[in-house]
PDB file of C-alpha atoms in Angstrom:
ATOM      1  CA  MET A 224       8.148   8.411 -14.346  1.00  0.00           C
ATOM      2  CA  HIS A 225       5.145   8.216 -12.314  1.00  0.00           C
ATOM      3  CA  CYS A 226       5.755   9.410  -8.616  1.00  0.00           C
ATOM      4  CA  VAL A 227       3.844   9.623  -5.359  1.00  0.00           C
ATOM      5  CA  GLN A 228       0.437   8.251  -5.733  1.00  0.00           C
ATOM      6  CA  GLU A 229      -2.584  10.256  -4.754  1.00  0.00           C
ATOM      7  CA  TYR A 230      -5.336   8.426  -2.801  1.00  0.00           C
ATOM      8  CA  PRO A 231      -8.612   9.209  -1.238  1.00  0.00           C
ATOM      9  CA  ALA A 232      -8.520  10.589   2.260  1.00  0.00           C
ATOM     10  CA  GLU A 233      -9.079   8.138   5.038  1.00  0.00           C
ATOM     11  CA  LYS A 234      -9.039   8.310   8.831  1.00  0.00           C
ATOM     12  CA  GLU A 235      -5.296   7.362  10.208  1.00  0.00           C
ATOM     13  CA  GLU A 236      -3.735   6.467  13.460  1.00  0.00           C
ATOM     14  CA  GLU A 237      -1.691   9.080  15.131  1.00  0.00           C
ATOM     15  CA  ASN A 238       1.985   8.824  14.444  1.00  0.00           C
ATOM     16  CA  TYR A 239       4.911  10.870  13.560  1.00  0.00           C
ATOM     17  CA  MET A 240       4.043  10.944   9.768  1.00  0.00           C
ATOM     18  CA  LYS A 241       0.367  11.811   8.434  1.00  0.00           C
ATOM     19  CA  SER A 242      -0.246  11.082   4.972  1.00  0.00           C
ATOM     20  CA  SER A 243      -1.282  14.238   3.100  1.00  0.00           C
ATOM     21  CA  ASN A 244      -2.909  12.337   0.076  1.00  0.00           C
ATOM     22  CA  ILE A 245      -0.965  14.567  -2.371  1.00  0.00           C
ATOM     23  CA  GLY A 246       0.264  12.852  -5.544  1.00  0.00           C
ATOM     24  CA  GLY A 247       2.774  14.031  -7.941  1.00  0.00           C
ATOM     25  CA  GLN A 248       4.956  13.559 -10.925  1.00  0.00           C
ATOM     26  CA  ALA A 249       8.156  15.185 -12.357  1.00  0.00           C
ATOM     27  CA  VAL A 250       7.814  16.618 -15.871  1.00  0.00           C
ATOM     28  CA  LEU A 251      10.122  18.247 -18.118  1.00  0.00           C
ATOM     29  CA  GLU A 252      11.830  21.171 -16.067  1.00  0.00           C
ATOM     30  CA  GLY A 253       8.956  20.996 -13.636  1.00  0.00           C
ATOM     31  CA  ILE A 254       6.570  19.281 -11.363  1.00  0.00           C
ATOM     32  CA  MET A 255       2.854  18.098 -11.484  1.00  0.00           C
ATOM     33  CA  MET A 256       1.171  17.882  -7.980  1.00  0.00           C
ATOM     34  CA  LYS A 257      -2.333  16.544  -7.564  1.00  0.00           C
ATOM     35  CA  HIS A 258      -4.847  16.578  -4.560  1.00  0.00           C
ATOM     36  CA  LYS A 259      -8.107  15.142  -4.723  1.00  0.00           C
ATOM     37  CA  GLU A 260      -9.447  16.385  -8.398  1.00  0.00           C
ATOM     38  CA  GLU A 261      -7.286  19.383  -8.602  1.00  0.00           C
ATOM     39  CA  TYR A 262      -3.772  19.356 -10.253  1.00  0.00           C
ATOM     40  CA  ALA A 263      -1.267  21.943 -10.946  1.00  0.00           C
ATOM     41  CA  VAL A 264       1.843  21.889 -13.116  1.00  0.00           C
ATOM     42  CA  ALA A 265       4.609  24.283 -12.354  1.00  0.00           C
ATOM     43  CA  VAL A 266       7.481  24.668 -14.931  1.00  0.00           C
ATOM     44  CA  ARG A 267      10.605  26.595 -15.072  1.00  0.00           C
ATOM     45  CA  LYS A 268      10.656  28.379 -18.589  1.00  0.00           C
ATOM     46  CA  PRO A 269      13.866  28.725 -20.652  1.00  0.00           C
ATOM     47  CA  ASP A 270      13.928  32.416 -19.371  1.00  0.00           C
ATOM     48  CA  GLY A 271      13.843  31.327 -15.770  1.00  0.00           C
ATOM     49  CA  GLU A 272      10.288  32.290 -15.002  1.00  0.00           C
ATOM     50  CA  ILE A 273       8.067  29.726 -13.063  1.00  0.00           C
ATOM     51  CA  ILE A 274       4.700  29.253 -14.728  1.00  0.00           C
ATOM     52  CA  VAL A 275       1.903  27.417 -12.877  1.00  0.00           C
ATOM     53  CA  GLN A 276      -1.252  25.987 -14.528  1.00  0.00           C
ATOM     54  CA  LYS A 277      -4.013  24.684 -12.346  1.00  0.00           C
ATOM     55  CA  GLU A 278      -6.816  22.357 -13.527  1.00  0.00           C
ATOM     56  CA  THR A 279      -9.397  19.781 -12.646  1.00  0.00           C
ATOM     57  CA  TYR A 280      -8.848  16.274 -13.781  1.00  0.00           C
ATOM     58  CA  LYS A 281     -11.735  13.918 -14.636  1.00  0.00           C
ATOM     59  CA  SER A 282     -11.089  10.329 -14.176  1.00  0.00           C
ATOM     60  CA  ILE A 283     -11.315   7.980 -17.220  1.00  0.00           C
ATOM     61  CA  ILE A 284     -14.312   6.421 -15.476  1.00  0.00           C
ATOM     62  CA  HIS A 285     -15.795   9.646 -13.891  1.00  0.00           C
ATOM     63  CA  ARG A 286     -19.218   8.385 -14.737  1.00  0.00           C
ATOM     64  CA  TRP A 287     -18.779   5.182 -12.828  1.00  0.00           C
ATOM     65  CA  LYS A 288     -16.979   6.682  -9.867  1.00  0.00           C
ATOM     66  CA  LYS A 289     -17.872   3.784  -7.583  1.00  0.00           C
ATOM     67  CA  LEU A 290     -15.571   1.795  -9.189  1.00  0.00           C
ATOM     68  CA  THR A 291     -12.665   3.899  -7.914  1.00  0.00           C
ATOM     69  CA  GLU A 292     -13.697   3.093  -4.311  1.00  0.00           C
ATOM     70  CA  ILE A 293     -13.759  -0.867  -4.639  1.00  0.00           C
ATOM     71  CA  PRO A 294     -10.747  -2.411  -3.073  1.00  0.00           C
ATOM     72  CA  PHE A 295      -8.351  -4.337  -5.498  1.00  0.00           C
ATOM     73  CA  ILE A 296     -10.337  -2.894  -8.489  1.00  0.00           C
ATOM     74  CA  ARG A 297      -9.579   0.835  -7.949  1.00  0.00           C
ATOM     75  CA  GLY A 298      -5.794   0.274  -8.311  1.00  0.00           C
ATOM     76  CA  VAL A 299      -6.163  -0.485 -12.192  1.00  0.00           C
ATOM     77  CA  PHE A 300      -8.129   2.624 -12.839  1.00  0.00           C
ATOM     78  CA  ASN A 301      -5.836   4.766 -10.679  1.00  0.00           C
ATOM     79  CA  PHE A 302      -2.824   3.420 -12.615  1.00  0.00           C
ATOM     80  CA  ILE A 303      -4.355   4.359 -15.934  1.00  0.00           C
ATOM     81  CA  ASP A 304      -5.331   7.652 -14.803  1.00  0.00           C
ATOM     82  CA  SER A 305      -1.763   8.351 -13.646  1.00  0.00           C
ATOM     83  CA  MET A 306      -0.538   7.449 -16.899  1.00  0.00           C
ATOM     84  CA  VAL A 307      -3.012   9.721 -18.813  1.00  0.00           C
ATOM     85  CA  LEU A 308      -2.664  12.624 -16.616  1.00  0.00           C
ATOM     86  CA  GLY A 309       1.162  12.032 -16.592  1.00  0.00           C
ATOM     87  CA  MET A 310       1.297  12.007 -20.406  1.00  0.00           C
ATOM     88  CA  LYS A 311      -0.912  15.080 -20.650  1.00  0.00           C
ATOM     89  CA  THR A 312       1.298  17.138 -18.007  1.00  0.00           C
ATOM     90  CA  LEU A 313       4.451  16.043 -19.646  1.00  0.00           C
ATOM     91  CA  THR A 314       3.192  17.224 -23.099  1.00  0.00           C
ATOM     92  CA  TYR A 315       2.276  20.594 -21.451  1.00  0.00           C
ATOM     93  CA  SER A 316       5.795  21.059 -19.951  1.00  0.00           C
ATOM     94  CA  ALA A 317       7.489  20.053 -23.322  1.00  0.00           C
ATOM     95  CA  SER A 318       5.518  22.773 -25.094  1.00  0.00           C
ATOM     96  CA  PHE A 319       7.620  25.503 -23.396  1.00  0.00           C
ATOM     97  CA  PHE A 320      10.706  24.151 -25.014  1.00  0.00           C
ATOM     98  CA  GLU A 321       9.326  23.719 -28.652  1.00  0.00           C
ATOM     99  CA  GLU A 322      10.333  26.069 -31.435  1.00  0.00           C
ATOM    100  CA  GLU A 323       6.814  25.993 -32.761  1.00  0.00           C
ATOM    101  CA  GLU A 324       5.401  27.311 -29.422  1.00  0.00           C
ATOM    102  CA  ALA A 325       5.060  30.842 -31.024  1.00  0.00           C
ATOM    103  CA  GLU A 326       3.256  29.650 -34.146  1.00  0.00           C
ATOM    104  CA  GLU A 327       0.788  27.503 -32.142  1.00  0.00           C
ATOM    105  CA  ALA A 328      -0.109  30.682 -30.098  1.00  0.00           C
ATOM    106  CA  GLU A 329      -1.401  32.170 -33.298  1.00  0.00           C
ATOM    107  CA  LEU A 330      -3.917  29.455 -34.134  1.00  0.00           C
ATOM    108  CA  THR A 331      -7.631  30.311 -34.548  1.00  0.00           C
ATOM    109  CA  GLU A 332     -10.140  28.821 -32.030  1.00  0.00           C
ATOM    110  CA  THR A 333     -11.195  26.358 -34.623  1.00  0.00           C
ATOM    111  CA  GLU A 334      -7.703  25.348 -35.459  1.00  0.00           C
ATOM    112  CA  ALA A 335      -6.943  25.207 -31.732  1.00  0.00           C
ATOM    113  CA  LYS A 336      -9.697  22.749 -31.027  1.00  0.00           C
ATOM    114  CA  LYS A 337      -8.670  20.450 -33.894  1.00  0.00           C
ATOM    115  CA  GLN A 338      -5.089  20.570 -32.635  1.00  0.00           C
ATOM    116  CA  GLU A 339      -6.447  19.644 -29.033  1.00  0.00           C
ATOM    117  CA  LYS A 340      -8.376  16.671 -30.628  1.00  0.00           C
ATOM    118  CA  LYS A 341      -5.212  15.517 -32.438  1.00  0.00           C
ATOM    119  CA  GLU A 342      -3.118  15.683 -29.316  1.00  0.00           C
ATOM    120  CA  SER A 343      -5.679  13.783 -27.395  1.00  0.00           C
ATOM    121  CA  LEU A 344      -5.803  11.021 -29.878  1.00  0.00           C
ATOM    122  CA  LEU A 345      -2.054  11.023 -29.965  1.00  0.00           C
ATOM    123  CA  MET A 346      -1.808  10.875 -26.236  1.00  0.00           C
ATOM    124  CA  GLY A 347      -4.380   7.909 -26.079  1.00  0.00           C
ATOM    125  CA  LEU A 348      -2.385   6.005 -28.610  1.00  0.00           C
ATOM    126  CA  THR A 349       0.803   6.597 -26.887  1.00  0.00           C
ATOM    127  CA  VAL A 350      -0.633   5.489 -23.487  1.00  0.00           C
ATOM    128  CA  ALA A 351      -2.016   2.288 -25.013  1.00  0.00           C
ATOM    129  CA  PHE A 352       1.322   1.722 -27.042  1.00  0.00           C
ATOM    130  CA  SER A 353       3.313   2.189 -23.760  1.00  0.00           C
ATOM    131  CA  ILE A 354       1.146  -0.295 -21.800  1.00  0.00           C
ATOM    132  CA  VAL A 355       1.562  -2.844 -24.638  1.00  0.00           C
ATOM    133  CA  MET A 356       5.347  -2.340 -24.692  1.00  0.00           C
ATOM    134  CA  ALA A 357       5.581  -2.666 -20.920  1.00  0.00           C
ATOM    135  CA  VAL A 358       3.621  -5.991 -21.000  1.00  0.00           C
ATOM    136  CA  ALA A 359       5.744  -7.221 -23.928  1.00  0.00           C
ATOM    137  CA  ILE A 360       9.260  -6.264 -22.333  1.00  0.00           C
ATOM    138  CA  PHE A 361       8.398  -6.828 -18.551  1.00  0.00           C
ATOM    139  CA  MET A 362       5.827  -9.859 -18.723  1.00  0.00           C
ATOM    140  CA  VAL A 363       6.357 -11.762 -21.839  1.00  0.00           C
ATOM    141  CA  LEU A 364      10.032 -11.391 -22.458  1.00  0.00           C
ATOM    142  CA  PRO A 365      11.192 -12.725 -19.349  1.00  0.00           C
ATOM    143  CA  TYR A 366       8.846 -15.757 -19.750  1.00  0.00           C
ATOM    144  CA  PHE A 367      10.578 -16.744 -23.069  1.00  0.00           C
ATOM    145  CA  LEU A 368      14.120 -16.114 -21.529  1.00  0.00           C
ATOM    146  CA  SER A 369      13.217 -18.410 -18.669  1.00  0.00           C
ATOM    147  CA  SER A 370      11.757 -21.065 -20.935  1.00  0.00           C
ATOM    148  CA  LEU A 371      15.269 -21.403 -22.469  1.00  0.00           C
ATOM    149  CA  LEU A 372      16.191 -22.882 -19.182  1.00  0.00           C
ATOM    150  CA  LYS A 373      13.856 -25.738 -19.409  1.00  0.00           C
ATOM    151  CA  ARG A 374      16.609 -28.205 -20.546  1.00  0.00           C
ATOM    152  CA  TYR A 375      18.542 -27.395 -17.448  1.00  0.00           C
ATOM    153  CA  ILE A 376      15.812 -26.591 -14.970  1.00  0.00           C
ATOM    154  CA  PRO A 377      12.855 -28.958 -15.497  1.00  0.00           C
ATOM    155  CA  SER A 378      10.670 -27.521 -12.480  1.00  0.00           C
ATOM    156  CA  TYR A 379       8.252 -25.083 -13.867  1.00  0.00           C
ATOM    157  CA  GLY A 380       7.898 -23.481 -10.267  1.00  0.00           C
ATOM    158  CA  THR A 381      11.718 -22.775 -10.083  1.00  0.00           C
ATOM    159  CA  ARG A 382      11.799 -21.346 -13.718  1.00  0.00           C
ATOM    160  CA  THR A 383       8.690 -18.963 -12.637  1.00  0.00           C
ATOM    161  CA  VAL A 384      10.796 -17.526  -9.706  1.00  0.00           C
ATOM    162  CA  ILE A 385      13.783 -17.150 -11.906  1.00  0.00           C
ATOM    163  CA  GLU A 386      11.510 -15.495 -14.379  1.00  0.00           C
ATOM    164  CA  GLY A 387      10.344 -12.984 -11.651  1.00  0.00           C
ATOM    165  CA  PHE A 388      13.900 -12.176 -10.665  1.00  0.00           C
ATOM    166  CA  MET A 389      14.612 -11.467 -14.543  1.00  0.00           C
ATOM    167  CA  ARG A 390      11.815  -9.254 -14.659  1.00  0.00           C
ATOM    168  CA  ILE A 391      13.032  -7.152 -11.766  1.00  0.00           C
ATOM    169  CA  GLY A 392      16.551  -7.239 -13.359  1.00  0.00           C
ATOM    170  CA  ILE A 393      15.134  -6.047 -16.568  1.00  0.00           C
ATOM    171  CA  PHE A 394      13.399  -3.205 -14.759  1.00  0.00           C
ATOM    172  CA  ILE A 395      16.514  -2.137 -12.860  1.00  0.00           C
ATOM    173  CA  LEU A 396      18.601  -2.284 -16.061  1.00  0.00           C
ATOM    174  CA  TYR A 397      16.085  -0.121 -17.898  1.00  0.00           C
ATOM    175  CA  VAL A 398      16.243   2.552 -15.076  1.00  0.00           C
ATOM    176  CA  LEU A 399      19.919   2.423 -15.278  1.00  0.00           C
ATOM    177  CA  LEU A 400      20.117   2.919 -18.923  1.00  0.00           C
ATOM    178  CA  ILE A 401      17.703   5.842 -19.132  1.00  0.00           C
ATOM    179  CA  SER A 402      19.357   7.450 -16.172  1.00  0.00           C
ATOM    180  CA  ARG A 403      22.409   8.149 -18.266  1.00  0.00           C
ATOM    181  CA  MET A 404      20.457  10.634 -20.493  1.00  0.00           C
ATOM    182  CA  LYS A 405      20.853  14.276 -19.419  1.00  0.00           C
ATOM    183  CA  ASP A 406      17.122  15.257 -19.695  1.00  0.00           C
ATOM    184  CA  ILE A 407      16.241  12.149 -17.565  1.00  0.00           C
ATOM    185  CA  GLN A 408      18.937  13.165 -14.815  1.00  0.00           C
ATOM    186  CA  ARG A 409      17.242  16.421 -14.505  1.00  0.00           C
ATOM    187  CA  THR A 410      13.796  14.902 -14.473  1.00  0.00           C
ATOM    188  CA  PHE A 411      15.071  12.470 -11.576  1.00  0.00           C
ATOM    189  CA  MET A 412      16.251  15.751  -9.763  1.00  0.00           C
ATOM    190  CA  TYR A 413      12.651  17.101 -10.001  1.00  0.00           C
ATOM    191  CA  HIS A 414      11.403  13.748  -8.907  1.00  0.00           C
ATOM    192  CA  GLY A 415      13.671  14.153  -5.747  1.00  0.00           C
ATOM    193  CA  ALA A 416      12.142  17.577  -5.320  1.00  0.00           C
ATOM    194  CA  GLU A 417       8.652  16.246  -5.357  1.00  0.00           C
ATOM    195  CA  HIS A 418       9.325  13.582  -2.854  1.00  0.00           C
ATOM    196  CA  LYS A 419      11.057  15.951  -0.671  1.00  0.00           C
ATOM    197  CA  CYS A 420       8.183  18.547  -0.655  1.00  0.00           C
ATOM    198  CA  ILE A 421       5.722  15.718   0.295  1.00  0.00           C
ATOM    199  CA  ASN A 422       7.730  14.352   3.078  1.00  0.00           C
ATOM    200  CA  CYS A 423       8.425  17.785   4.486  1.00  0.00           C
ATOM    201  CA  ILE A 424       4.637  18.421   4.669  1.00  0.00           C
ATOM    202  CA  GLU A 425       3.800  14.802   6.094  1.00  0.00           C
ATOM    203  CA  HIS A 426       6.419  15.304   8.817  1.00  0.00           C
ATOM    204  CA  GLY A 427       4.903  18.573   9.923  1.00  0.00           C
ATOM    205  CA  LEU A 428       7.573  21.038   8.635  1.00  0.00           C
ATOM    206  CA  PRO A 429       6.774  24.471   7.206  1.00  0.00           C
ATOM    207  CA  LEU A 430       7.182  24.193   3.257  1.00  0.00           C
ATOM    208  CA  THR A 431      10.334  26.223   2.918  1.00  0.00           C
ATOM    209  CA  VAL A 432      13.232  25.667   0.605  1.00  0.00           C
ATOM    210  CA  GLU A 433      15.529  24.820   3.713  1.00  0.00           C
ATOM    211  CA  ASN A 434      13.148  22.436   5.263  1.00  0.00           C
ATOM    212  CA  VAL A 435      12.498  20.669   1.891  1.00  0.00           C
ATOM    213  CA  ARG A 436      16.214  20.593   1.192  1.00  0.00           C
ATOM    214  CA  SER A 437      16.728  18.522   4.441  1.00  0.00           C
ATOM    215  CA  SER A 438      13.885  16.105   3.852  1.00  0.00           C
ATOM    216  CA  SER A 439      14.202  12.642   2.444  1.00  0.00           C
ATOM    217  CA  ARG A 440      13.882  12.164  -1.415  1.00  0.00           C
ATOM    218  CA  GLN A 441      12.329   8.650  -0.744  1.00  0.00           C
ATOM    219  CA  HIS A 442       8.505   7.931  -0.292  1.00  0.00           C
ATOM    220  CA  LYS A 443       6.628   4.803   0.355  1.00  0.00           C
ATOM    221  CA  ARG A 444       3.770   5.792  -2.077  1.00  0.00           C
ATOM    222  CA  CYS A 445       6.206   6.450  -5.049  1.00  0.00           C
ATOM    223  CA  GLY A 446       5.247   5.115  -8.596  1.00  0.00           C
ATOM    224  CA  THR A 447       8.739   3.428  -8.603  1.00  0.00           C
ATOM    225  CA  SER A 448       7.749   1.204  -5.498  1.00  0.00           C
ATOM    226  CA  PHE A 449       4.368   0.597  -7.218  1.00  0.00           C
ATOM    227  CA  LEU A 450       6.231  -0.787 -10.207  1.00  0.00           C
ATOM    228  CA  PHE A 451       8.514  -2.930  -8.090  1.00  0.00           C
ATOM    229  CA  LEU A 452       5.461  -4.300  -6.290  1.00  0.00           C
ATOM    230  CA  VAL A 453       3.842  -5.295  -9.433  1.00  0.00           C
ATOM    231  CA  LEU A 454       6.855  -7.254 -10.499  1.00  0.00           C
ATOM    232  CA  ALA A 455       7.335  -8.891  -6.959  1.00  0.00           C
ATOM    233  CA  VAL A 456       3.719  -9.775  -6.545  1.00  0.00           C
ATOM    234  CA  SER A 457       3.691 -11.415 -10.152  1.00  0.00           C
ATOM    235  CA  ILE A 458       6.249 -14.077  -8.858  1.00  0.00           C
ATOM    236  CA  ILE A 459       3.721 -15.203  -6.265  1.00  0.00           C
ATOM    237  CA  MET A 460       0.605 -15.115  -8.272  1.00  0.00           C
ATOM    238  CA  LEU A 461       2.334 -16.886 -11.157  1.00  0.00           C
ATOM    239  CA  VAL A 462       3.813 -19.611  -8.998  1.00  0.00           C
ATOM    240  CA  LEU A 463       0.310 -20.223  -7.366  1.00  0.00           C
ATOM    241  CA  ILE A 464      -1.575 -20.074 -10.755  1.00  0.00           C
ATOM    242  CA  ARG A 465      -0.370 -22.527 -13.351  1.00  0.00           C
ATOM    243  CA  ALA A 466      -1.225 -23.533 -17.025  1.00  0.00           C
ATOM    244  CA  GLU A 467      -0.164 -26.457 -19.094  1.00  0.00           C
ATOM    245  CA  THR A 468       0.445 -24.974 -22.358  1.00  0.00           C
ATOM    246  CA  PRO A 469       2.964 -22.221 -23.284  1.00  0.00           C
ATOM    247  CA  LEU A 470       0.159 -20.096 -24.958  1.00  0.00           C
ATOM    248  CA  MET A 471      -2.106 -20.244 -21.792  1.00  0.00           C
ATOM    249  CA  ARG A 472       1.014 -19.362 -19.576  1.00  0.00           C
ATOM    250  CA  ILE A 473       1.296 -16.145 -21.644  1.00  0.00           C
ATOM    251  CA  VAL A 474      -2.447 -15.274 -21.542  1.00  0.00           C
ATOM    252  CA  ILE A 475      -2.506 -15.923 -17.635  1.00  0.00           C
ATOM    253  CA  ARG A 476       0.551 -13.612 -17.399  1.00  0.00           C
ATOM    254  CA  ILE A 477      -1.462 -10.934 -19.383  1.00  0.00           C
ATOM    255  CA  ALA A 478      -4.809 -11.535 -17.711  1.00  0.00           C
ATOM    256  CA  LEU A 479      -3.423 -11.459 -14.208  1.00  0.00           C
ATOM    257  CA  LEU A 480      -1.874  -8.076 -14.501  1.00  0.00           C
ATOM    258  CA  PRO A 481      -5.073  -6.210 -13.296  1.00  0.00           C
ATOM    259  CA  VAL A 482      -5.146  -8.273 -10.196  1.00  0.00           C
ATOM    260  CA  ILE A 483      -1.520  -7.903  -9.597  1.00  0.00           C
ATOM    261  CA  ALA A 484      -1.916  -4.181 -10.079  1.00  0.00           C
ATOM    262  CA  GLY A 485      -4.824  -4.034  -7.671  1.00  0.00           C
ATOM    263  CA  ILE A 486      -3.069  -6.057  -4.950  1.00  0.00           C
ATOM    264  CA  SER A 487       0.158  -3.757  -5.326  1.00  0.00           C
ATOM    265  CA  TYR A 488      -1.993  -0.649  -5.143  1.00  0.00           C
ATOM    266  CA  GLU A 489      -3.722  -1.597  -1.924  1.00  0.00           C
ATOM    267  CA  PHE A 490      -0.196  -2.415  -0.217  1.00  0.00           C
ATOM    268  CA  LEU A 491       1.139   0.923  -1.402  1.00  0.00           C
ATOM    269  CA  LYS A 492      -2.065   2.616  -0.164  1.00  0.00           C
ATOM    270  CA  LEU A 493      -1.412   0.931   3.228  1.00  0.00           C
ATOM    271  CA  ALA A 494       2.296   1.709   3.367  1.00  0.00           C
ATOM    272  CA  GLY A 495       1.633   5.358   2.799  1.00  0.00           C
ATOM    273  CA  ARG A 496      -0.328   5.783   6.146  1.00  0.00           C
ATOM    274  CA  SER A 497       1.424   3.048   8.274  1.00  0.00           C
ATOM    275  CA  GLU A 498       4.593   2.772  10.165  1.00  0.00           C
ATOM    276  CA  ASN A 499       4.123  -0.961  10.821  1.00  0.00           C
ATOM    277  CA  VAL A 500       7.461  -2.808  11.061  1.00  0.00           C
ATOM    278  CA  ILE A 501       6.408  -5.351   8.645  1.00  0.00           C
ATOM    279  CA  VAL A 502       4.957  -2.928   6.135  1.00  0.00           C
ATOM    280  CA  ASN A 503       8.185  -0.830   6.441  1.00  0.00           C
ATOM    281  CA  LEU A 504      10.138  -4.202   5.704  1.00  0.00           C
ATOM    282  CA  PHE A 505       8.342  -4.964   2.560  1.00  0.00           C
ATOM    283  CA  SER A 506       8.712  -1.257   1.373  1.00  0.00           C
ATOM    284  CA  LYS A 507      12.438  -1.250   1.647  1.00  0.00           C
ATOM    285  CA  PRO A 508      13.248  -2.807  -1.939  1.00  0.00           C
ATOM    286  CA  GLY A 509      11.052  -0.115  -3.615  1.00  0.00           C
ATOM    287  CA  LEU A 510      12.700   2.699  -1.577  1.00  0.00           C
ATOM    288  CA  ALA A 511      16.150   1.252  -2.521  1.00  0.00           C
ATOM    289  CA  ILE A 512      15.146   1.312  -6.112  1.00  0.00           C
ATOM    290  CA  GLN A 513      14.147   5.087  -5.651  1.00  0.00           C
ATOM    291  CA  LYS A 514      17.661   5.855  -5.069  1.00  0.00           C
ATOM    292  CA  LEU A 515      18.030   5.421  -8.864  1.00  0.00           C
ATOM    293  CA  THR A 516      15.019   7.256 -10.010  1.00  0.00           C
ATOM    294  CA  THR A 517      15.456  10.269  -7.581  1.00  0.00           C
ATOM    295  CA  LYS A 518      18.336  12.658  -7.353  1.00  0.00           C
ATOM    296  CA  GLU A 519      19.116  15.520  -5.103  1.00  0.00           C
ATOM    297  CA  PRO A 520      17.494  18.718  -6.523  1.00  0.00           C
ATOM    298  CA  ASP A 521      18.946  22.215  -6.422  1.00  0.00           C
ATOM    299  CA  ASP A 522      17.139  25.106  -4.772  1.00  0.00           C
ATOM    300  CA  GLY A 523      15.409  26.260  -7.852  1.00  0.00           C
ATOM    301  CA  MET A 524      13.848  23.007  -8.549  1.00  0.00           C
ATOM    302  CA  ILE A 525      12.623  22.970  -4.920  1.00  0.00           C
ATOM    303  CA  GLU A 526      11.061  26.367  -5.602  1.00  0.00           C
ATOM    304  CA  VAL A 527       9.108  24.888  -8.512  1.00  0.00           C
ATOM    305  CA  ALA A 528       8.016  21.969  -6.478  1.00  0.00           C
ATOM    306  CA  ILE A 529       6.724  24.345  -3.737  1.00  0.00           C
ATOM    307  CA  GLN A 530       4.610  26.427  -6.098  1.00  0.00           C
ATOM    308  CA  ALA A 531       3.136  23.297  -7.442  1.00  0.00           C
ATOM    309  CA  VAL A 532       2.114  22.088  -3.959  1.00  0.00           C
ATOM    310  CA  GLU A 533       0.752  25.613  -2.976  1.00  0.00           C
ATOM    311  CA  ALA A 534      -1.392  25.735  -6.101  1.00  0.00           C
ATOM    312  CA  VAL A 535      -3.613  22.657  -5.016  1.00  0.00           C
ATOM    313  CA  PHE A 536      -2.989  22.246  -1.252  1.00  0.00           C
ATOM    314  CA  ASP A 537      -3.208  24.429   1.781  1.00  0.00           C
ATOM    315  CA  TRP A 538      -0.200  22.801   3.888  1.00  0.00           C
ATOM    316  CA  ARG A 539      -0.586  25.569   6.599  1.00  0.00           C
ATOM    317  CA  ALA A 540      -4.199  24.374   7.417  1.00  0.00           C
ATOM    318  CA  TYR A 541      -3.221  20.846   7.063  1.00  0.00           C
ATOM    319  CA  GLU A 542      -0.224  20.905   9.505  1.00  0.00           C
ATOM    320  CA  ALA A 543      -2.158  23.084  11.959  1.00  0.00           C
ATOM    321  CA  GLU A 544      -4.951  20.389  12.106  1.00  0.00           C
ATOM    322  CA  ASN A 545      -2.714  17.357  12.108  1.00  0.00           C
ATOM    323  CA  PHE A 546       0.452  18.562  13.935  1.00  0.00           C
ATOM    324  CA  HIS A 547      -1.314  21.011  16.360  1.00  0.00           C
ATOM    325  CA  THR A 548       0.998  23.859  15.448  1.00  0.00           C
ATOM    326  CA  ALA A 549       0.653  27.034  13.342  1.00  0.00           C
ATOM    327  CA  ALA A 550       3.017  26.674  10.460  1.00  0.00           C
ATOM    328  CA  ASP A 551       4.641  29.766   9.388  1.00  0.00           C
ATOM    329  CA  HIS A 552       6.176  30.163   5.895  1.00  0.00           C
TER     330      HIS A 552
END
């Protein structure tokens, strides 16, 4: 589950909350936190030890970095980067719970490189497959289901709106179903710990277990909110842009996805640094769905989240600069 999105820093207006531009994601028994090009994964191993790995992430389009600065285009690449990095860090966290871990540690350098290439290929195929399945389930399937209503609802515009609500309903149903799995429940708890850490920092509180525990587990820059926005924006776009044939309607639904993702990204980016009443109003549905994708973490999970943050972000300097106070741990 992709979580709080990380954005390039921009000058912001003074208010009680200051965006830290930290992004993150819950992984298996741990958390990934990203700031600028650095990211860290903190995992609670089966023996209770917390291990932290810090690395630098290169965007899939690092050679054409200017594309990540163009409004309404950068959102598409940011989303793909999030999926790639999310899959990579999830695979890393899972490695601590595999029985083959000891055997893999004994691989030669040549064998390790081959294994790494295989894993990279598998990760790429998994991301591609995930995108195809998401398009099929959340974009194409609702269209076919709404088409069955043509006999009773002749208006294409009305059916398109119904299709949009079907899309949102399928998404919520999907979240409810996976939340019944034990591993997912714990991942949602780590998701909550990730949000709480970022909220703690962005509200000027020292990053301690006590302060994090009392912080909100909802955040406007969450990936859950991004996905909801994509589904909501698609309703408006598909009502405005129409096609005559069923085939072209499907093509349009797929072709518009980058545009829809770009618009959703820009709104989420704005929401993360604004307390505007209208922006907050439109953020509420996504925040409500986050109640399903985040759960209250225990103190051990919060400790993992704090270590992930501190590996990539100097929160004391950030708070001293933005809240004019010396933050003591």
